[in-house]
Structures are given as C-alpha cells and as structure tokens.
mmCIF file of C-alpha atoms in Angstrom:
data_model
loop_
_atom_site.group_PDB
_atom_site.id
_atom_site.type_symbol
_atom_site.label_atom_id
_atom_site.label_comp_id
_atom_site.label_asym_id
_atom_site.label_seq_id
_atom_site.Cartn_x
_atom_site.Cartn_y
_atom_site.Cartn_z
ATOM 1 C CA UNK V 1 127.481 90.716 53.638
ATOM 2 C CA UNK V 2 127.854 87.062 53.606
ATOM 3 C CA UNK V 3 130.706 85.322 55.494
ATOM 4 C CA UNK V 4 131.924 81.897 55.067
ATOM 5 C CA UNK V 5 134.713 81.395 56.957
ATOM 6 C CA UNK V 6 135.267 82.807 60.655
ATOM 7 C CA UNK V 7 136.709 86.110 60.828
ATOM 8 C CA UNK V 8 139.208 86.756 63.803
ATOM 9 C CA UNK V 9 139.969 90.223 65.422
ATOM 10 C CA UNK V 10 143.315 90.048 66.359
ATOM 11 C CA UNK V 11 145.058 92.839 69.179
ATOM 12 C CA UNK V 12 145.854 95.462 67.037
ATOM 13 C CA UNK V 13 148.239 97.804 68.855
ATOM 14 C CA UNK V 14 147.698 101.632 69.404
ATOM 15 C CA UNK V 15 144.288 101.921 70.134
ATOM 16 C CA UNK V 16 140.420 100.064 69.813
ATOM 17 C CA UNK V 17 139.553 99.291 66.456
ATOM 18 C CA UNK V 18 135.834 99.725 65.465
ATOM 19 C CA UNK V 19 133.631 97.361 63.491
ATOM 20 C CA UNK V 20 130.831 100.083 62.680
ATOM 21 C CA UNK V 21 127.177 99.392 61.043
ATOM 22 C CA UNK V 22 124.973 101.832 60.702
ATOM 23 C CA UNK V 23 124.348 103.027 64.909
ATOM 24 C CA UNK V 24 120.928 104.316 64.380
ATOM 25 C CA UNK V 25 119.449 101.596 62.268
ATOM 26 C CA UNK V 26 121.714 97.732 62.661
ATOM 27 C CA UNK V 27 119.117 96.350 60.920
ATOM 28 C CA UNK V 28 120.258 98.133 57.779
ATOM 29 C CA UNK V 29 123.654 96.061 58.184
ATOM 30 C CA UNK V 30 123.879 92.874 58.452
ATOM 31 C CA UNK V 31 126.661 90.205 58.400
ATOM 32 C CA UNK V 32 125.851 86.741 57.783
ATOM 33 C CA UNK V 33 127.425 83.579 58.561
ATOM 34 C CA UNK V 34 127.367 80.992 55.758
ATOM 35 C CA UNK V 35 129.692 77.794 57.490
ATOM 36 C CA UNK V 36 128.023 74.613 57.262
ATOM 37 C CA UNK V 37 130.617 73.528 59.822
ATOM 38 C CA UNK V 38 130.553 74.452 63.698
ATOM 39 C CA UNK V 39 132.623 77.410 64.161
ATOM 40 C CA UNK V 40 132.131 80.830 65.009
ATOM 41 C CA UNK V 41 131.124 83.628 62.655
ATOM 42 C CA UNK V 42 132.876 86.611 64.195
ATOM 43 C CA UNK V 43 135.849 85.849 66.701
ATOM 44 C CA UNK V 44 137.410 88.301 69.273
ATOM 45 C CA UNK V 45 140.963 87.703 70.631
ATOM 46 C CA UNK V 46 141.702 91.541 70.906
ATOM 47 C CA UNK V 47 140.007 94.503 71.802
ATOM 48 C CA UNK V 48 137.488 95.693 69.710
ATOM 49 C CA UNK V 49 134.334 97.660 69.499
ATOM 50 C CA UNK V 50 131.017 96.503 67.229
ATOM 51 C CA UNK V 51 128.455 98.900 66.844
ATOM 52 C CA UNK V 52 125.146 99.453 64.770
ATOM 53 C CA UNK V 53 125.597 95.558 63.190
ATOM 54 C CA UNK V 54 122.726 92.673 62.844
ATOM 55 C CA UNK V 55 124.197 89.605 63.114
ATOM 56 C CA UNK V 56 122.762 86.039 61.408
ATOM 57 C CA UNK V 57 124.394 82.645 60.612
ATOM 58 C CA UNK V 58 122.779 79.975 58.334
ATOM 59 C CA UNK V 59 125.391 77.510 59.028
ATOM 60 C CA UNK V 60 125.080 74.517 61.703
ATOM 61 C CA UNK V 61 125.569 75.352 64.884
ATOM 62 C CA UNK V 62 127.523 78.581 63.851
ATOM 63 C CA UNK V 63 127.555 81.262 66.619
ATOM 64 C CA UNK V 64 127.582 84.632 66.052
ATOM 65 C CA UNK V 65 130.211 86.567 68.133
ATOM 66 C CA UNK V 66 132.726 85.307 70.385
ATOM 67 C CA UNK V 67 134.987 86.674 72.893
ATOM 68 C CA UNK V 68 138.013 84.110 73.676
ATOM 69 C CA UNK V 69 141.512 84.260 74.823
ATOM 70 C CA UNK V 70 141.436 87.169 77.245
ATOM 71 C CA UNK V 71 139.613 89.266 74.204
ATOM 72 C CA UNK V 72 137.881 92.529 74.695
ATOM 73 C CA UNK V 73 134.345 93.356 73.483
ATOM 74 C CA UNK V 74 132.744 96.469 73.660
ATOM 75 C CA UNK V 75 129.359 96.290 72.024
ATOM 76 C CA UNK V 76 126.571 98.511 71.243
ATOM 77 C CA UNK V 77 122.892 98.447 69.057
ATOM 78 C CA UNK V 78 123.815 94.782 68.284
ATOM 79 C CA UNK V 79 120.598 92.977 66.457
ATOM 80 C CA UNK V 80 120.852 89.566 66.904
ATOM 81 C CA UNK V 81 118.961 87.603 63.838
ATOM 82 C CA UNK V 82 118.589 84.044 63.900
ATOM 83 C CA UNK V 83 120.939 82.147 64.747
ATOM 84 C CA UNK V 84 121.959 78.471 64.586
ATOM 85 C CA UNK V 85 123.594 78.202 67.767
ATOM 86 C CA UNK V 86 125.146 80.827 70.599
ATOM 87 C CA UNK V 87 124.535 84.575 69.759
ATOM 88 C CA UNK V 88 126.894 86.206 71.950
ATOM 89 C CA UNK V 89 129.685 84.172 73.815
ATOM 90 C CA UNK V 90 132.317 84.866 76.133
ATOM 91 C CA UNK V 91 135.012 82.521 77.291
ATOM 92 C CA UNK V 92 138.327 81.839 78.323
ATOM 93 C CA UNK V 93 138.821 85.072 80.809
ATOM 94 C CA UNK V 94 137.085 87.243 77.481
ATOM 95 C CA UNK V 95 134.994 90.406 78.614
ATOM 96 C CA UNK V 96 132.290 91.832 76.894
ATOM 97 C CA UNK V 97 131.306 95.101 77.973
ATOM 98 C CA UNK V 98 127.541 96.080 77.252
ATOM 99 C CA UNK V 99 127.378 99.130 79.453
ATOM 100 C CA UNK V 100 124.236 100.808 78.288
ATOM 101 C CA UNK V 101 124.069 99.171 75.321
ATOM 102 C CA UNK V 102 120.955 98.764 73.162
ATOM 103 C CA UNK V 103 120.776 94.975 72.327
ATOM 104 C CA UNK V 104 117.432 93.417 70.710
ATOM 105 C CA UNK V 105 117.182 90.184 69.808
ATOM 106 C CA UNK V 106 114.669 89.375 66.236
ATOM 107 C CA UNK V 107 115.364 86.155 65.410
ATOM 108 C CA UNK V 108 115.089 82.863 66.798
ATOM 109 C CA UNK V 109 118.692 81.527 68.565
ATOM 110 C CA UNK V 110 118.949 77.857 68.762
ATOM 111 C CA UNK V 111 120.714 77.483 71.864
ATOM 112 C CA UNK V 112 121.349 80.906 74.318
ATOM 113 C CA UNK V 113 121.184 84.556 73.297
ATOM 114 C CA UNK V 114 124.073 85.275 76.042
ATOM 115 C CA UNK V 115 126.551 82.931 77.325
ATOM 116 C CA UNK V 116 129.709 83.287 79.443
ATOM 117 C CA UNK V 117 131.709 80.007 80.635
ATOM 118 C CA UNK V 118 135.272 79.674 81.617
ATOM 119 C CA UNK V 119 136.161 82.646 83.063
ATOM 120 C CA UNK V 120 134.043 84.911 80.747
ATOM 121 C CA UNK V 121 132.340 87.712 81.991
ATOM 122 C CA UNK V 122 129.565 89.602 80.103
ATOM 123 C CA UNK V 123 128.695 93.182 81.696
ATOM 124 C CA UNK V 124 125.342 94.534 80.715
ATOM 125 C CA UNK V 125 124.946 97.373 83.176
ATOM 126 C CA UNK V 126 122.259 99.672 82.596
ATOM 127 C CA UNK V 127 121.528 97.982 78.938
ATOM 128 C CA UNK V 128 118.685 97.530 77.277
ATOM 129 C CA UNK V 129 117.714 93.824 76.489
ATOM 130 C CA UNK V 130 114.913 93.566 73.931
ATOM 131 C CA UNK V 131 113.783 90.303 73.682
ATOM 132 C CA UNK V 132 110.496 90.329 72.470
ATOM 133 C CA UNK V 133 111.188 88.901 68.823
ATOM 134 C CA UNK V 134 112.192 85.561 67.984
ATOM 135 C CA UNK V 135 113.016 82.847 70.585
ATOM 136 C CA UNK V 136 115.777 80.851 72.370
ATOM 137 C CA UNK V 137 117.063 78.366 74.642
ATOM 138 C CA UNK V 138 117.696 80.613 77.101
ATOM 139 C CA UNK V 139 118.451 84.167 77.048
ATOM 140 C CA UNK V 140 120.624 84.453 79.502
ATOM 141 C CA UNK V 141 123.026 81.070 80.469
ATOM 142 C CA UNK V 142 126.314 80.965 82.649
ATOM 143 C CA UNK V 143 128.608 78.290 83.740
ATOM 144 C CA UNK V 144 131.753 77.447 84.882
ATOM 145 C CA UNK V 145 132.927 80.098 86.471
ATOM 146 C CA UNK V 146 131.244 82.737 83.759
ATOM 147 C CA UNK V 147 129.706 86.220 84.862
ATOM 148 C CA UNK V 148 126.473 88.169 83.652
ATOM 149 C CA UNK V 149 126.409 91.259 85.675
ATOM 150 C CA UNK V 150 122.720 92.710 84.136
ATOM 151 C CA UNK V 151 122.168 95.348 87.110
ATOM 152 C CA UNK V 152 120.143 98.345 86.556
ATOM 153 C CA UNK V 153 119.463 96.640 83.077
ATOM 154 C CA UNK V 154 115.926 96.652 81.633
ATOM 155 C CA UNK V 155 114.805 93.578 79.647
ATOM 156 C CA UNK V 156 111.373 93.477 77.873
ATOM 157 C CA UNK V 157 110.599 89.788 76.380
ATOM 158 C CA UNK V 158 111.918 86.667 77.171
ATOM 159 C CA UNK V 159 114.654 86.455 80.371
ATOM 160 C CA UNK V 160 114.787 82.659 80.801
ATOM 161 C CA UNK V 161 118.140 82.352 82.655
ATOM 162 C CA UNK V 162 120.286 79.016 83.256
ATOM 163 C CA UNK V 163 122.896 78.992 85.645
ATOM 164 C CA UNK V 164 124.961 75.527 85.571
ATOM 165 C CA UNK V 165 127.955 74.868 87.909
ATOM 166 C CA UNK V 166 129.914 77.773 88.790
ATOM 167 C CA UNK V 167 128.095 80.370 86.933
ATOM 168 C CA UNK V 168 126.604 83.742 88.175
ATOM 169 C CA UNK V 169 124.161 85.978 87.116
ATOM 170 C CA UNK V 170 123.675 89.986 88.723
ATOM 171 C CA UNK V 171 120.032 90.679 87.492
ATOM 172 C CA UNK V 172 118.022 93.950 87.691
#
C-alpha cells in the first residue's frame, strides 16, 4: 500500500488499537511512503500496537514511524525496508515498547535505524535486532535526553551506536 501523505494515530479511547500485517511473514505487507517532502510516514500520538508490517518510504528524507507527543508504541515483527531517512523514532516523552520483539532491518536507512531524542525512550528488552541486510548511519543513535534500553537483547549485523549529548544507551 502506497502512502502519500502522513498518517497520524490519534488516542483512541477504550482500549489499544492494532495496526496488524501479516505476524508470521511482514514482508508480505508492506506500507510505503510516497512524500517527496520531509515528513513522517506513519505518526504516533496515541497508543497503538503495529505488528507483522514492512515499512519503506521513497520520499526525501521521509521517516518511517514516529512516536511524538507522549505517544505509545508497542511494536512487534517490524521489517524495516529502505528508508530515506529515520526508521524508527521516538521523541517528545514518546515510548516505544519492543519487549521481545522480532525487528530485522533489509534495506538500507539513510540516517539511523533507531533513534530516541527529547525525552523519548525506546525499550528493546529481550528483542531480537537483525541487522544483517541493508545498511545505515547508525543503528542505534540517542540524544538529548533519549533512552535505548537493549538489555538481554540479541543483535546479529550491524550495532554502530551514537550517543550525542544527553543520550543513553542499556546494551546487552
């Protein structure tokens, strides 16, 4: 499915809506950012849950998924394609939970794969980070007060990590 404007999830009261894909196979779903402006493909101001979804933009410098405004992510078998700018980004006191989550990377990201700034905080617990595919930036990048907590995680491929001013990063 092609997408060329940014899609917001709002709050959506009584309960956690869920963006679902196919959970055994993302790769048979994909959504793909078409913006040739900078912007943000899929944006999270509520509480949400993706599963079983590839993600892919084709715009410039379009990032895939962020979490802003005090949004909540949970995420699981997210395939990240290639992308022309951030993959995953969380910001502005967002939270993106990853607990045990099954996250592989086969594309090429222009900039980072993860980011949290500003109060973001990306939990990865116990995940499983395949980065093997593709390249980026950095995998991994955190600043201004943003949080990557990756403990007990296991990453295969590339885990070039940049931490800027503020920014911390819990690694296996």
């Amino acid at each position: 499915m092609s997408l060329s404007e940014e899609v917001i999830f709002p709050e959506i009261v009584g309960g956690i809506p869920v963006l679902e894909g196919d959970p055994t196979t993302p790769a048979n779903i994909t959504l793909t950012g078409t913006a040739s402006t900078i912007g943000t493909m899929l944006q999270v101001t509520g509480n949400w849950y993706f599963i079983g979804i590839t993600i892919k933009t084709t715009g410039t410098l379009l990032r895939g998924i962020e979490v802003t405004f005090g949004g909540r992510l949970k995420i699981n078998n997210i395939r990240i394609d290639n992308i022309t700018s951030h993959a995953i980004v969380c910001e502005l006191n967002g939270v993106i939970d990853g607990k045990n989550a099954s996250i592989v990377r086969a594309g090429a990201v222009t900039s980072a794969v993860f980011i949290a700034l500003l109060g973001g905080a990306i939990n990865l617990l116990g995940a499983t980070l395949n980065m093997t595919a593709g390249s980026a930036t950095h995998e991994y990048r955190v600043l201004l007060n943003g949080i990557i907590d990756m403990f007990g995680a296991t990453r295969t491929g590339g885990v070039v990590e940049n931490i800027a001013t503020g920014g911390q990063i819990r690694t296996p």
